């Protein structure tokens, strides 16, 4: 489905009934990364997955991007589908957007799942790396971004032994427009530090991390779980950064148990 939101077309999927679970994808992927969650959870929950501005089937305007704008896009899209409050699940960049969304609209958030993400802003070195990646995207195309990103997203074991999954992730990256890649890099480089927010998060929170995640490692997940009041931490064995795709059954169990406890609370 598509809707015009804040002047751009956003694509989304809205499936199932019950407590709404809203999924925000990683960079530079799209809502199809949540297929295993959609299939497993749509019989128990209302599942909404969104192609963030710049990704998937959504518009990728050539202009300034920010995480604040992404959070406002998500809230406006949820208003469009008459969802006032939801459980939000964000992985990596999706998690950065959730922290931004919580800061601006805590009333929209029933609960948070922060997966393979971190609260800190970028260091100057990381910002420089994002600038260089945007130039690579511009000069060499999205295939070069896939080559750079895949070893950060998936474990060495997945890369060696699961060519179909590697291809699926590669296709997602290669289908992302250059304007969207550059825009999202700009948005992440400009994001605020959320360390001060953690102790103010008042909703139930589940932190999830892949055991082998090097992009947003266990140390970052532990910071969030320690500082967010009453947060729970789950480590997914054998997974790296895209823990929902590498170990979908375990990821789904964590979300099902967490969201199920809210639905019955
Ligand atoms: C992601 O998976 O969304 C990215 O690795 C996040 C980042 O580059 O910080």
Short mmCIF file of C-alpha atoms and ligand atoms in Angstrom, two decimals:
data_model
loop_
_atom_site.label_atom_id
_atom_site.label_comp_id
_atom_site.label_asym_id
_atom_site.label_seq_id
_atom_site.Cartn_x
_atom_site.Cartn_y
_atom_site.Cartn_z
CA UNK A 1 0.00 0.00 0.00
CA UNK A 2 1.05 3.57 -0.53
CA UNK A 3 0.12 6.90 1.01
CA UNK A 4 1.21 10.50 0.55
CA UNK A 5 2.74 11.55 3.83
CA UNK A 6 4.49 14.86 4.50
CA UNK A 7 4.67 15.50 0.75
CA UNK A 8 6.23 12.15 -0.28
CA UNK A 9 4.84 8.73 -1.17
CA UNK A 10 5.55 6.12 1.50
CA UNK A 11 5.01 2.39 0.94
CA UNK A 12 3.88 0.16 3.77
CA UNK A 13 2.28 -3.17 4.60
CA UNK A 14 -0.56 -3.45 7.10
CA UNK A 15 -1.58 -7.02 7.93
CA UNK A 16 -3.42 -8.83 10.71
CA UNK A 17 -5.48 -7.65 13.66
CA UNK A 18 -4.90 -6.90 17.31
CA UNK A 19 -2.16 -5.00 19.10
CA UNK A 20 -0.23 -3.03 16.43
CA UNK A 21 3.45 -3.90 16.01
CA UNK A 22 5.27 -1.35 13.83
CA UNK A 23 8.61 -2.41 12.33
CA UNK A 24 11.33 0.05 11.18
CA UNK A 25 14.10 -1.37 9.01
CA UNK A 26 17.88 -0.98 8.92
CA UNK A 27 20.02 1.05 6.49
CA UNK A 28 20.02 0.69 3.46
CA UNK A 29 17.32 -1.98 3.38
CA UNK A 30 13.53 -1.87 3.23
CA UNK A 31 10.40 -3.34 4.75
CA UNK A 32 10.89 -6.73 3.09
CA UNK A 33 13.58 -7.45 5.69
CA UNK A 34 10.67 -8.05 8.08
CA UNK A 35 9.01 -10.82 6.00
CA UNK A 36 9.86 -13.57 8.51
CA UNK A 37 8.34 -11.50 11.34
CA UNK A 38 5.27 -10.54 9.29
CA UNK A 39 4.57 -14.18 8.39
CA UNK A 40 5.08 -15.51 11.90
CA UNK A 41 3.29 -12.80 13.87
CA UNK A 42 0.38 -11.59 11.70
CA UNK A 43 -2.00 -14.24 13.06
CA UNK A 44 -1.66 -12.77 16.57
CA UNK A 45 -0.92 -9.06 16.01
CA UNK A 46 -1.49 -6.23 13.54
CA UNK A 47 1.83 -5.94 11.71
CA UNK A 48 2.80 -2.67 10.02
CA UNK A 49 6.09 -2.48 8.11
CA UNK A 50 7.17 0.79 6.52
CA UNK A 51 9.64 1.67 3.77
CA UNK A 52 11.27 4.71 5.30
CA UNK A 53 11.69 7.76 3.05
CA UNK A 54 14.60 7.02 0.71
CA UNK A 55 14.16 3.24 0.80
CA UNK A 56 12.25 0.41 -0.86
CA UNK A 57 9.14 1.50 -2.74
CA UNK A 58 8.93 4.86 -0.97
CA UNK A 59 10.05 8.09 -2.61
CA UNK A 60 13.72 8.98 -2.34
CA UNK A 61 13.77 12.74 -2.93
CA UNK A 62 17.14 14.36 -3.55
CA UNK A 63 17.17 16.68 -0.53
CA UNK A 64 18.03 16.92 3.15
CA UNK A 65 17.10 13.92 5.37
CA UNK A 66 16.97 13.70 9.17
CA UNK A 67 15.91 11.17 11.77
CA UNK A 68 13.41 13.71 13.13
CA UNK A 69 11.80 13.82 9.69
CA UNK A 70 11.77 9.99 9.57
CA UNK A 71 10.08 9.87 12.99
CA UNK A 72 7.47 12.40 11.85
CA UNK A 73 6.87 10.38 8.67
CA UNK A 74 6.21 7.28 10.79
CA UNK A 75 3.82 9.09 13.14
CA UNK A 76 1.93 10.66 10.23
CA UNK A 77 1.64 7.33 8.43
CA UNK A 78 0.29 5.70 11.60
CA UNK A 79 -2.22 8.53 11.90
CA UNK A 80 -3.23 7.76 8.30
CA UNK A 81 -3.99 4.13 9.25
CA UNK A 82 -5.68 5.18 12.52
CA UNK A 83 -3.07 3.80 14.91
CA UNK A 84 -2.61 6.11 17.90
CA UNK A 85 -0.26 3.90 19.93
CA UNK A 86 1.87 0.89 19.00
CA UNK A 87 4.66 -1.43 19.98
CA UNK A 88 7.63 -0.30 17.87
CA UNK A 89 10.40 -2.61 16.71
CA UNK A 90 13.45 -0.93 15.18
CA UNK A 91 16.67 -2.54 14.03
CA UNK A 92 19.85 -0.46 13.81
CA UNK A 93 18.86 2.74 11.92
CA UNK A 94 15.27 1.79 12.76
CA UNK A 95 16.30 1.87 16.42
CA UNK A 96 17.92 5.31 16.05
CA UNK A 97 14.61 6.53 14.62
CA UNK A 98 12.69 4.97 17.51
CA UNK A 99 14.79 6.80 20.08
CA UNK A 100 14.08 10.03 18.17
CA UNK A 101 10.39 9.21 17.95
CA UNK A 102 10.22 8.44 21.67
CA UNK A 103 11.88 11.77 22.51
CA UNK A 104 9.30 13.66 20.44
CA UNK A 105 6.15 11.56 20.92
CA UNK A 106 6.36 9.25 23.97
CA UNK A 107 2.57 9.07 24.03
CA UNK A 108 2.59 7.18 20.70
CA UNK A 109 4.78 4.41 22.13
CA UNK A 110 3.26 1.54 24.08
CA UNK A 111 6.53 -0.39 24.14
CA UNK A 112 9.89 -0.56 22.38
CA UNK A 113 12.01 -3.33 20.91
CA UNK A 114 15.48 -1.92 20.27
CA UNK A 115 17.32 -4.46 18.12
CA UNK A 116 20.98 -4.29 17.12
CA UNK A 117 21.12 -0.55 17.66
CA UNK A 118 22.83 1.97 19.92
CA UNK A 119 22.11 5.26 21.69
CA UNK A 120 25.33 7.19 20.99
CA UNK A 121 25.73 9.81 18.26
CA UNK A 122 28.41 9.32 15.60
CA UNK A 123 32.05 10.14 16.40
CA UNK A 124 33.83 12.48 13.95
CA UNK A 125 35.52 9.40 12.40
CA UNK A 126 32.20 7.65 11.83
CA UNK A 127 30.73 10.83 10.31
CA UNK A 128 33.69 11.01 7.94
CA UNK A 129 33.11 7.35 7.03
CA UNK A 130 29.50 8.15 6.17
CA UNK A 131 30.60 11.05 3.96
CA UNK A 132 32.97 8.69 2.14
CA UNK A 133 30.27 6.04 1.77
CA UNK A 134 27.93 8.62 0.21
CA UNK A 135 30.66 9.50 -2.32
CA UNK A 136 31.13 5.78 -3.09
CA UNK A 137 27.39 5.43 -3.66
CA UNK A 138 27.38 8.45 -5.95
CA UNK A 139 30.44 7.38 -7.95
CA UNK A 140 30.13 3.58 -8.01
CA UNK A 141 26.47 2.83 -7.36
CA UNK A 142 24.56 0.75 -4.85
CA UNK A 143 26.42 -2.48 -5.76
CA UNK A 144 29.54 -1.00 -4.17
CA UNK A 145 27.51 -0.20 -1.04
CA UNK A 146 26.33 -3.81 -0.91
CA UNK A 147 29.96 -4.98 -1.10
CA UNK A 148 30.87 -2.69 1.81
CA UNK A 149 27.82 -3.43 3.96
CA UNK A 150 27.30 -7.18 3.67
CA UNK A 151 30.24 -8.21 5.89
CA UNK A 152 28.95 -5.78 8.56
CA UNK A 153 25.36 -6.99 8.37
CA UNK A 154 25.78 -10.77 8.29
CA UNK A 155 28.03 -13.20 10.14
CA UNK A 156 30.92 -14.90 8.34
CA UNK A 157 29.05 -18.19 8.72
CA UNK A 158 25.93 -16.76 7.05
CA UNK A 159 28.00 -15.33 4.20
CA UNK A 160 29.67 -18.70 3.61
CA UNK A 161 26.71 -21.01 4.11
CA UNK A 162 23.50 -19.14 3.22
CA UNK A 163 23.84 -17.70 -0.30
CA UNK A 164 20.08 -17.16 -0.66
CA UNK A 165 19.95 -14.92 2.38
CA UNK A 166 23.06 -13.05 1.23
CA UNK A 167 21.41 -12.50 -2.17
CA UNK A 168 18.19 -11.30 -0.57
CA UNK A 169 20.07 -8.67 1.45
CA UNK A 170 22.20 -7.71 -1.55
CA UNK A 171 19.08 -7.21 -3.68
CA UNK A 172 17.55 -4.96 -1.02
CA UNK A 173 20.68 -2.79 -0.92
CA UNK A 174 21.09 -2.69 -4.69
CA UNK A 175 17.48 -1.59 -5.17
CA UNK A 176 17.94 1.42 -2.88
CA UNK A 177 18.24 4.71 -4.76
CA UNK A 178 21.45 6.69 -4.40
CA UNK A 179 19.52 9.73 -3.17
CA UNK A 180 18.07 7.55 -0.41
CA UNK A 181 21.45 6.07 0.55
CA UNK A 182 23.06 9.51 0.72
CA UNK A 183 20.06 10.96 2.55
CA UNK A 184 20.02 8.24 5.20
CA UNK A 185 23.79 8.55 5.72
CA UNK A 186 23.32 12.30 6.21
CA UNK A 187 20.48 11.70 8.65
CA UNK A 188 22.46 9.20 10.73
CA UNK A 189 25.56 11.42 10.75
CA UNK A 190 23.46 14.31 12.05
CA UNK A 191 21.58 12.41 14.73
CA UNK A 192 21.50 13.54 18.36
CA UNK A 193 23.05 11.52 21.14
CA UNK A 194 20.32 9.63 23.03
CA UNK A 195 22.33 8.57 26.09
CA UNK A 196 20.49 11.11 28.26
CA UNK A 197 17.12 9.82 27.05
CA UNK A 198 17.62 6.24 28.21
CA UNK A 199 16.83 6.80 31.90
CA UNK A 200 13.66 8.69 30.90
CA UNK A 201 12.15 5.87 28.86
CA UNK A 202 9.06 4.90 30.79
CA UNK A 203 7.55 2.22 28.57
CA UNK A 204 8.33 -1.51 28.61
CA UNK A 205 11.49 -2.09 26.57
CA UNK A 206 13.10 -5.18 25.10
CA UNK A 207 16.70 -4.88 23.90
CA UNK A 208 17.87 -7.51 21.39
CA UNK A 209 21.33 -8.11 19.94
CA UNK A 210 23.00 -10.75 17.81
CA UNK A 211 25.84 -12.50 19.58
CA UNK A 212 28.27 -11.65 16.75
CA UNK A 213 27.03 -8.12 15.97
CA UNK A 214 30.12 -5.97 15.39
CA UNK A 215 28.25 -2.88 14.09
CA UNK A 216 26.23 -2.40 17.29
CA UNK A 217 27.79 -4.92 19.68
CA UNK A 218 26.62 -6.43 22.97
CA UNK A 219 28.36 -3.60 24.86
CA UNK A 220 25.93 -1.09 23.31
CA UNK A 221 22.94 -3.32 24.00
CA UNK A 222 24.09 -3.67 27.61
CA UNK A 223 24.28 0.13 28.03
CA UNK A 224 20.66 0.43 26.87
CA UNK A 225 19.42 -2.48 28.98
CA UNK A 226 21.22 -1.14 32.08
CA UNK A 227 19.99 2.45 31.74
CA UNK A 228 16.43 2.04 30.49
CA UNK A 229 14.30 1.33 33.59
CA UNK A 230 13.19 -2.33 33.74
CA UNK A 231 14.48 -3.11 30.23
CA UNK A 232 15.08 -6.73 29.30
CA UNK A 233 18.06 -7.92 27.25
CA UNK A 234 18.09 -10.90 24.87
CA UNK A 235 21.22 -12.07 23.05
CA UNK A 236 20.59 -14.14 19.91
CA UNK A 237 23.21 -16.87 19.51
CA UNK A 238 24.81 -17.28 16.11
CA UNK A 239 23.45 -14.01 14.67
CA UNK A 240 25.34 -10.85 13.70
CA UNK A 241 23.74 -7.45 12.92
CA UNK A 242 20.62 -8.58 11.00
CA UNK A 243 19.54 -10.86 13.82
CA UNK A 244 15.90 -10.95 12.63
CA UNK A 245 16.97 -12.47 9.30
CA UNK A 246 19.79 -14.69 10.51
CA UNK A 247 17.83 -16.24 13.40
CA UNK A 248 14.18 -15.41 12.65
CA UNK A 249 12.66 -18.09 14.93
CA UNK A 250 14.53 -16.80 17.98
CA UNK A 251 13.82 -13.16 17.08
CA UNK A 252 10.12 -13.92 16.58
CA UNK A 253 9.91 -15.78 19.91
CA UNK A 254 11.37 -12.76 21.70
CA UNK A 255 8.94 -10.32 20.07
CA UNK A 256 5.96 -12.68 20.50
CA UNK A 257 6.66 -13.19 24.20
CA UNK A 258 7.30 -9.50 24.84
CA UNK A 259 4.30 -8.18 22.87
CA UNK A 260 2.13 -11.01 24.17
CA UNK A 261 2.83 -9.97 27.74
CA UNK A 262 1.68 -6.43 26.86
CA UNK A 263 -1.46 -7.61 25.08
CA UNK A 264 -2.56 -9.59 28.14
CA UNK A 265 -1.36 -7.02 30.74
C1 LIG B 1 22.06 -0.15 9.93
O1 LIG B 1 22.12 -1.38 9.93
O2 LIG B 1 20.99 0.46 9.94
C2 LIG B 1 23.37 0.61 9.90
O3 LIG B 1 24.43 -0.27 10.04
C3 LIG B 1 23.39 1.66 10.97
C4 LIG B 1 24.62 2.51 10.95
O4 LIG B 1 25.29 2.60 9.92
O5 LIG B 1 24.91 3.14 11.99
#
